[in-house]
Amino acid sequence: MSLFRGEFPPLRPFQAATHEAIRQAAREGHKRILVCAPTGAGKTVQAMNTIRETLGKGRRAMFLADRKTLIAQTSNVARDLGLGRHGIIQADNPMLDLSLPFQIASCQTLNRRGWPDSDVLIIDEAHTMYKTWRDRIMDPECRSFVIGLTATPFSPGLGRYFTKLINAATMAEL
């Protein structure tokens, strides 16, 4: 059974440019990239496009969030975009299914349960800088390609964890 159903909507021009900038950064050897875009710019849709590509290559992807509301919203967006076959790693969530290659996970739950493998890890609200994900992405055993998403790239210390900053769009451009 396919993990992706339907036709993914076309990215807006700045999202397509951001996607290409991420690919270029990866070709340059960056494994931890921070994408900055204003609230409402479609960072989650951008992330789902990357996840769709990852799954299409037979690889595993994880979207990490820090609040129940964000996990529920992300799951709904994924479902709306044809990526409904995903597990949710969160306390007492009935959608727990670690066998699926696409997971939406809670920072707090991963801190307690441990990290499943993923080829691509997308961190929502990266400016929150939870110790759980900071330790994970800096661990030499972590082989994930990491994309942080934020509208607030000025949190002290982000430069220690991400090696490339991509500005997706400004408020004026939106």
Coordinates of N, CA and C in Angstrom, one line a residue:
M1 N 0.8 -1.2 0.0 CA 0.0 0.0 0.0 C 0.9 1.2 0.0
S2 N 0.6 2.2 -0.9 CA 1.4 3.4 -1.0 C 1.2 4.3 0.3
L3 N 2.3 5.0 0.6 CA 2.2 5.9 1.8 C 1.6 7.2 1.3
F4 N 1.7 7.5 0.0 CA 1.2 8.8 -0.4 C 0.0 8.6 -1.4
R5 N -1.0 9.3 -1.1 CA -2.2 9.3 -2.0 C -2.5 10.7 -2.5
G6 N -2.9 10.7 -3.7 CA -3.3 12.0 -4.3 C -2.2 12.8 -4.9
E7 N -2.5 13.9 -5.3 CA -1.5 14.8 -6.0 C -1.1 15.9 -5.0
F8 N 0.2 16.0 -4.8 CA 0.6 17.1 -3.9 C 0.5 18.4 -4.5
P9 N 0.0 19.4 -3.8 CA -0.2 20.7 -4.4 C 1.1 21.4 -4.8
P10 N 1.1 22.2 -5.9 CA 2.4 22.8 -6.2 C 2.8 23.8 -5.2
L11 N 4.1 23.8 -5.0 CA 4.7 24.8 -4.0 C 4.6 26.2 -4.6
R12 N 4.5 27.1 -3.7 CA 4.5 28.5 -4.1 C 6.0 28.8 -4.5
P13 N 6.2 29.8 -5.4 CA 7.5 30.1 -5.9 C 8.6 30.2 -4.8
F14 N 8.3 30.9 -3.7 CA 9.4 31.0 -2.6 C 9.6 29.6 -2.0
Q15 N 8.5 28.8 -1.9 CA 8.7 27.4 -1.3 C 9.6 26.6 -2.2
A16 N 9.3 26.7 -3.5 CA 10.1 25.9 -4.5 C 11.6 26.3 -4.4
A17 N 11.8 27.6 -4.3 CA 13.2 28.2 -4.2 C 13.8 27.7 -2.9
T18 N 13.0 27.7 -1.8 CA 13.6 27.2 -0.5 C 13.9 25.7 -0.6
H19 N 13.1 24.9 -1.3 CA 13.3 23.5 -1.4 C 14.6 23.3 -2.2
E20 N 14.8 24.1 -3.2 CA 16.1 23.9 -4.0 C 17.3 24.4 -3.2
A21 N 17.1 25.4 -2.4 CA 18.2 25.9 -1.5 C 18.6 24.8 -0.5
I22 N 17.6 24.1 0.0 CA 17.9 23.0 0.9 C 18.7 21.9 0.2
R23 N 18.3 21.6 -1.0 CA 19.0 20.6 -1.8 C 20.4 21.0 -2.0
Q24 N 20.6 22.3 -2.4 CA 21.9 22.8 -2.7 C 22.8 22.8 -1.4
A25 N 22.2 23.1 -0.3 CA 22.9 23.1 1.0 C 23.4 21.7 1.3
A26 N 22.5 20.7 1.0 CA 22.9 19.3 1.2 C 24.0 18.9 0.3
R27 N 24.0 19.3 -1.0 CA 25.1 19.0 -1.9 C 26.4 19.7 -1.4
E28 N 26.3 20.8 -0.7 CA 27.5 21.5 -0.1 C 28.0 20.8 1.1
G29 N 27.3 19.8 1.6 CA 27.7 19.0 2.8 C 27.0 19.4 4.1
H30 N 26.1 20.3 4.1 CA 25.3 20.6 5.3 C 24.3 19.5 5.6
K31 N 24.3 19.1 6.9 CA 23.4 18.1 7.4 C 22.4 18.7 8.4
R32 N 22.6 19.9 8.8 CA 21.7 20.5 9.8 C 21.4 22.0 9.3
I33 N 20.2 22.1 8.7 CA 19.8 23.4 8.0 C 18.6 24.0 8.8
L34 N 18.7 25.3 9.0 CA 17.6 26.0 9.6 C 16.9 26.8 8.5
V35 N 15.5 26.6 8.4 CA 14.7 27.4 7.5 C 13.9 28.4 8.2
C36 N 14.1 29.6 7.9 CA 13.3 30.7 8.5 C 12.3 31.3 7.6
A37 N 11.0 31.3 8.1 CA 10.0 31.9 7.3 C 8.9 32.4 8.3
P38 N 8.2 33.5 7.9 CA 7.2 34.1 8.8 C 6.1 33.1 9.1
T39 N 5.4 33.3 10.2 CA 4.2 32.6 10.5 C 3.2 32.7 9.4
G40 N 2.7 31.6 9.0 CA 1.7 31.6 7.9 C 2.3 31.4 6.5
A41 N 3.6 31.2 6.4 CA 4.3 31.1 5.1 C 4.2 29.7 4.6
G42 N 3.7 28.8 5.3 CA 3.6 27.4 4.8 C 4.8 26.5 5.1
K43 N 5.4 26.7 6.3 CA 6.5 25.9 6.6 C 6.1 24.4 6.7
T44 N 4.9 24.1 7.3 CA 4.5 22.7 7.4 C 4.3 22.1 6.0
V45 N 3.7 22.8 5.1 CA 3.5 22.3 3.8 C 4.9 22.0 3.1
Q46 N 5.8 22.9 3.3 CA 7.2 22.8 2.8 C 7.8 21.5 3.4
A47 N 7.6 21.3 4.7 CA 8.1 20.1 5.4 C 7.5 18.8 4.8
M48 N 6.2 18.9 4.6 CA 5.5 17.7 4.0 C 6.0 17.3 2.6
N49 N 6.3 18.3 1.9 CA 6.9 18.1 0.5 C 8.2 17.3 0.7
T50 N 9.0 17.8 1.6 CA 10.3 17.1 1.9 C 10.1 15.6 2.3
I51 N 9.1 15.5 3.2 CA 8.7 14.2 3.7 C 8.2 13.3 2.6
R52 N 7.4 13.8 1.8 CA 6.9 13.0 0.6 C 8.0 12.5 -0.3
E53 N 9.0 13.4 -0.5 CA 10.2 13.0 -1.3 C 11.0 11.9 -0.6
T54 N 11.1 12.1 0.7 CA 11.9 11.1 1.5 C 11.2 9.7 1.4
L55 N 9.9 9.7 1.6 CA 9.2 8.4 1.6 C 9.2 7.8 0.2
G56 N 9.2 8.7 -0.8 CA 9.3 8.2 -2.2 C 10.6 7.5 -2.5
K57 N 11.6 7.8 -1.8 CA 12.9 7.2 -1.9 C 13.1 5.9 -1.0
G58 N 12.0 5.6 -0.3 CA 12.0 4.4 0.5 C 12.7 4.7 1.8
R59 N 12.8 5.9 2.3 CA 13.5 6.3 3.5 C 12.4 6.7 4.6
R60 N 13.0 6.9 5.8 CA 12.1 7.2 6.9 C 12.2 8.7 7.3
A61 N 11.1 9.3 7.7 CA 11.1 10.7 8.1 C 10.3 10.9 9.4
M62 N 10.7 11.9 10.1 CA 10.1 12.3 11.3 C 9.9 13.8 11.4
F63 N 8.7 14.2 11.8 CA 8.4 15.6 12.1 C 8.3 15.7 13.6
L64 N 9.1 16.6 14.2 CA 9.1 16.8 15.6 C 8.4 18.1 16.0
A65 N 7.5 18.0 17.0 CA 6.9 19.2 17.5 C 6.9 19.1 19.0
D66 N 6.6 20.3 19.6 CA 6.7 20.4 21.1 C 5.3 20.6 21.8
R67 N 4.2 20.6 21.1 CA 2.9 20.8 21.8 C 1.9 19.9 21.1
K68 N 0.9 19.5 21.9 CA -0.2 18.6 21.4 C -0.9 19.3 20.3
T69 N -1.2 20.6 20.4 CA -1.9 21.2 19.3 C -1.1 21.2 18.0
L70 N 0.2 21.4 18.1 CA 1.0 21.3 16.8 C 1.1 19.9 16.2
I71 N 1.1 18.9 17.1 CA 1.1 17.6 16.6 C -0.2 17.2 15.9
A72 N -1.3 17.6 16.5 CA -2.6 17.4 15.9 C -2.7 18.2 14.6
Q73 N -2.3 19.4 14.6 CA -2.4 20.2 13.3 C -1.5 19.6 12.2
T74 N -0.3 19.2 12.6 CA 0.6 18.6 11.6 C 0.0 17.3 11.1
S75 N -0.6 16.5 11.9 CA -1.2 15.3 11.5 C -2.3 15.6 10.5
N76 N -3.1 16.6 10.8 CA -4.2 17.0 9.9 C -3.7 17.5 8.6
V77 N -2.7 18.3 8.6 CA -2.1 18.8 7.3 C -1.5 17.6 6.5
A78 N -0.8 16.7 7.2 CA -0.3 15.6 6.5 C -1.4 14.8 5.8
R79 N -2.5 14.5 6.5 CA -3.6 13.8 6.0 C -4.2 14.5 4.8
D80 N -4.4 15.8 5.0 CA -5.0 16.6 3.9 C -4.1 16.6 2.6
L81 N -2.8 16.4 2.8 CA -1.9 16.4 1.7 C -1.6 15.0 1.1
G82 N -2.3 14.0 1.6 CA -2.2 12.7 1.1 C -1.2 11.8 1.9
L83 N -0.7 12.3 3.0 CA 0.3 11.6 3.8 C -0.3 11.1 5.1
G84 N -1.5 10.5 5.0 CA -2.3 10.1 6.2 C -1.7 8.9 6.9
R85 N -0.9 8.1 6.2 CA -0.3 6.9 6.8 C 0.9 7.3 7.6
H86 N 0.7 7.7 8.8 CA 1.8 8.1 9.7 C 1.5 7.6 11.1
G87 N 2.6 7.4 11.9 CA 2.4 7.2 13.3 C 2.6 8.5 14.0
I88 N 2.0 8.5 15.3 CA 2.2 9.6 16.1 C 2.8 9.1 17.4
I89 N 4.0 9.6 17.8 CA 4.7 9.2 19.0 C 4.4 10.3 20.0
Q90 N 3.5 10.0 20.9 CA 3.0 11.0 21.8 C 2.3 10.2 22.9
A91 N 2.4 10.6 24.1 CA 1.7 9.9 25.3 C 0.3 9.7 25.0
D92 N -0.2 8.5 25.1 CA -1.6 8.1 25.0 C -2.2 8.4 23.7
N93 N -1.5 8.5 22.6 CA -2.0 8.8 21.3 C -2.3 7.4 20.6
P94 N -3.5 7.2 20.2 CA -3.9 5.9 19.6 C -3.3 5.7 18.2
M95 N -2.6 6.7 17.6 CA -2.0 6.5 16.3 C -0.5 6.0 16.4
L96 N -0.1 5.6 17.6 CA 1.3 5.0 17.7 C 1.4 3.8 16.8
D97 N 2.3 3.9 15.9 CA 2.6 2.8 15.0 C 4.1 3.0 14.5
L98 N 5.0 2.4 15.2 CA 6.4 2.6 14.9 C 6.9 1.9 13.6
S99 N 6.0 1.0 13.1 CA 6.4 0.3 11.8 C 6.3 1.2 10.6
L100 N 5.5 2.3 10.7 CA 5.4 3.2 9.6 C 6.6 4.1 9.4
P101 N 7.0 4.4 8.1 CA 8.3 5.1 7.9 C 8.1 6.7 8.1
F102 N 6.9 7.1 8.4 CA 6.7 8.5 8.6 C 6.1 8.7 10.0
Q103 N 6.8 9.4 10.9 CA 6.3 9.6 12.3 C 6.2 11.1 12.6
I104 N 5.2 11.5 13.3 CA 5.0 12.8 13.9 C 5.2 12.6 15.4
A105 N 6.2 13.3 16.0 CA 6.6 12.9 17.3 C 6.6 14.2 18.3
S106 N 6.4 13.9 19.5 CA 6.5 14.9 20.6 C 7.9 14.8 21.2
C107 N 8.5 16.0 21.3 CA 9.8 16.1 21.9 C 9.8 15.5 23.3
Q108 N 8.8 15.8 24.1 CA 8.7 15.3 25.5 C 8.7 13.7 25.5
T109 N 7.9 13.2 24.6 CA 7.7 11.7 24.6 C 9.0 11.0 24.1
L110 N 9.7 11.6 23.1 CA 11.0 11.0 22.7 C 12.0 11.1 23.8
N111 N 11.9 12.1 24.6 CA 12.9 12.2 25.7 C 12.7 11.0 26.7
R112 N 11.5 10.6 26.8 CA 11.2 9.4 27.7 C 11.4 8.1 27.0
R113 N 11.0 8.0 25.8 CA 10.9 6.7 25.1 C 12.1 6.3 24.3
G114 N 12.9 7.4 23.9 CA 14.0 7.1 23.0 C 13.6 7.5 21.5
W115 N 14.6 7.5 20.7 CA 14.4 7.9 19.3 C 14.4 6.8 18.3
P116 N 13.4 6.6 17.5 CA 13.5 5.7 16.4 C 14.3 6.3 15.3
D117 N 14.8 5.4 14.4 CA 15.7 5.9 13.3 C 14.8 6.7 12.3
S118 N 15.5 7.7 11.8 CA 14.9 8.5 10.7 C 16.0 9.0 9.8
D119 N 15.7 9.0 8.5 CA 16.7 9.5 7.6 C 16.6 11.1 7.5
V120 N 15.4 11.6 7.6 CA 15.2 13.0 7.6 C 14.4 13.4 8.9
L121 N 14.9 14.3 9.6 CA 14.3 14.8 10.9 C 14.0 16.3 10.7
I122 N 12.7 16.6 10.8 CA 12.3 18.0 10.7 C 11.8 18.5 12.0
I123 N 12.4 19.6 12.5 CA 12.1 20.1 13.9 C 11.3 21.4 13.7
D124 N 10.1 21.3 14.2 CA 9.2 22.5 14.1 C 9.5 23.4 15.3
E125 N 9.4 24.7 15.2 CA 9.7 25.6 16.3 C 11.1 25.4 16.8
A126 N 12.0 25.3 15.9 CA 13.4 25.0 16.3 C 14.0 26.0 17.3
H127 N 13.5 27.2 17.3 CA 14.0 28.2 18.2 C 13.8 27.9 19.7
T128 N 12.9 26.9 20.0 CA 12.6 26.5 21.4 C 13.8 25.8 22.0
M129 N 14.6 25.2 21.1 CA 15.9 24.5 21.5 C 15.8 23.5 22.6
Y130 N 14.9 22.6 22.5 CA 14.7 21.5 23.5 C 16.0 20.7 23.6
K131 N 16.4 20.4 24.8 CA 17.6 19.6 25.0 C 17.5 18.3 24.3
T132 N 16.3 17.7 24.3 CA 16.1 16.4 23.7 C 16.6 16.4 22.3
W133 N 16.2 17.3 21.4 CA 16.6 17.3 20.0 C 18.0 17.8 19.9
R134 N 18.4 18.8 20.7 CA 19.8 19.3 20.6 C 20.8 18.1 20.8
D135 N 20.6 17.3 21.9 CA 21.5 16.2 22.2 C 21.4 15.2 21.0
R136 N 20.3 14.9 20.5 CA 20.1 14.0 19.4 C 20.9 14.4 18.2
I137 N 20.7 15.6 17.7 CA 21.3 15.9 16.4 C 22.8 16.1 16.6
M138 N 23.3 16.3 17.8 CA 24.8 16.5 18.0 C 25.5 15.2 18.3
D139 N 24.7 14.1 18.5 CA 25.2 12.8 18.8 C 25.9 12.2 17.5
P140 N 27.1 11.8 17.6 CA 27.8 11.3 16.4 C 27.0 10.1 15.8
E141 N 26.2 9.4 16.6 CA 25.4 8.2 16.1 C 24.2 8.7 15.3
C142 N 23.8 9.9 15.4 CA 22.7 10.4 14.6 C 23.1 10.6 13.2
R143 N 22.4 9.9 12.3 CA 22.7 10.0 10.9 C 21.6 10.7 10.1
S144 N 20.6 11.3 10.8 CA 19.5 12.0 10.2 C 20.0 13.3 9.5
F145 N 19.4 13.6 8.4 CA 19.5 14.9 7.8 C 18.5 15.8 8.5
V146 N 18.9 16.9 9.0 CA 18.0 17.7 9.9 C 17.6 19.0 9.3
I147 N 16.3 19.3 9.3 CA 15.8 20.6 8.9 C 15.1 21.2 10.1
G148 N 15.5 22.4 10.6 CA 14.8 23.1 11.6 C 13.9 24.1 10.9
L149 N 12.7 24.3 11.5 CA 11.8 25.3 11.0 C 11.6 26.4 12.1
T150 N 11.6 27.6 11.7 CA 11.3 28.7 12.7 C 10.9 30.0 12.0
A151 N 10.2 30.8 12.8 CA 9.9 32.2 12.4 C 10.7 33.1 13.2
T152 N 11.5 32.5 14.1 CA 12.3 33.3 15.1 C 13.7 32.8 15.1
P153 N 14.6 33.2 14.2 CA 15.9 32.6 14.1 C 17.0 33.2 15.0
F154 N 16.5 34.1 15.8 CA 17.5 34.8 16.6 C 17.7 34.3 18.0
S155 N 17.3 33.1 18.3 CA 17.5 32.5 19.6 C 19.0 32.3 19.8
P156 N 19.5 32.7 21.0 CA 20.9 32.5 21.2 C 21.3 31.0 21.1
G157 N 22.3 30.7 20.4 CA 22.8 29.3 20.3 C 22.4 28.5 19.1
L158 N 21.4 29.0 18.4 CA 21.0 28.2 17.2 C 22.1 27.9 16.3
G159 N 23.1 28.8 16.1 CA 24.2 28.6 15.3 C 25.1 27.4 15.7
R160 N 25.0 27.0 16.9 CA 25.8 25.8 17.3 C 25.2 24.5 16.8
Y161 N 23.9 24.5 16.4 CA 23.2 23.3 16.1 C 22.9 23.2 14.6
F162 N 22.9 24.4 13.9 CA 22.6 24.4 12.5 C 23.7 25.1 11.8
T163 N 24.1 24.5 10.6 CA 25.3 25.0 9.9 C 24.9 25.9 8.7
K164 N 23.6 26.0 8.4 CA 23.2 26.7 7.3 C 21.8 27.4 7.6
L165 N 21.7 28.6 7.3 CA 20.4 29.3 7.5 C 19.8 29.7 6.1
I166 N 18.6 29.3 5.9 CA 17.9 29.6 4.6 C 16.7 30.5 5.0
N167 N 16.7 31.7 4.5 CA 15.6 32.6 4.6 C 14.6 32.4 3.5
A168 N 13.5 31.8 3.8 CA 12.5 31.4 2.8 C 11.7 32.6 2.2
A169 N 11.3 33.5 3.1 CA 10.5 34.6 2.6 C 10.4 35.7 3.7
T170 N 10.2 36.9 3.4 CA 10.0 37.9 4.3 C 8.5 38.2 4.4
M171 N 8.1 39.0 5.4 CA 6.7 39.4 5.5 C 6.3 40.2 4.2
A172 N 7.1 41.0 3.7 CA 6.8 41.8 2.6 C 6.6 41.0 1.3
E173 N 7.4 39.9 1.2 CA 7.3 39.0 0.1 C 6.0 38.2 0.1
L174 N 5.5 37.9 1.3 CA 4.3 37.2 1.4 C 3.1 38.1 1.0

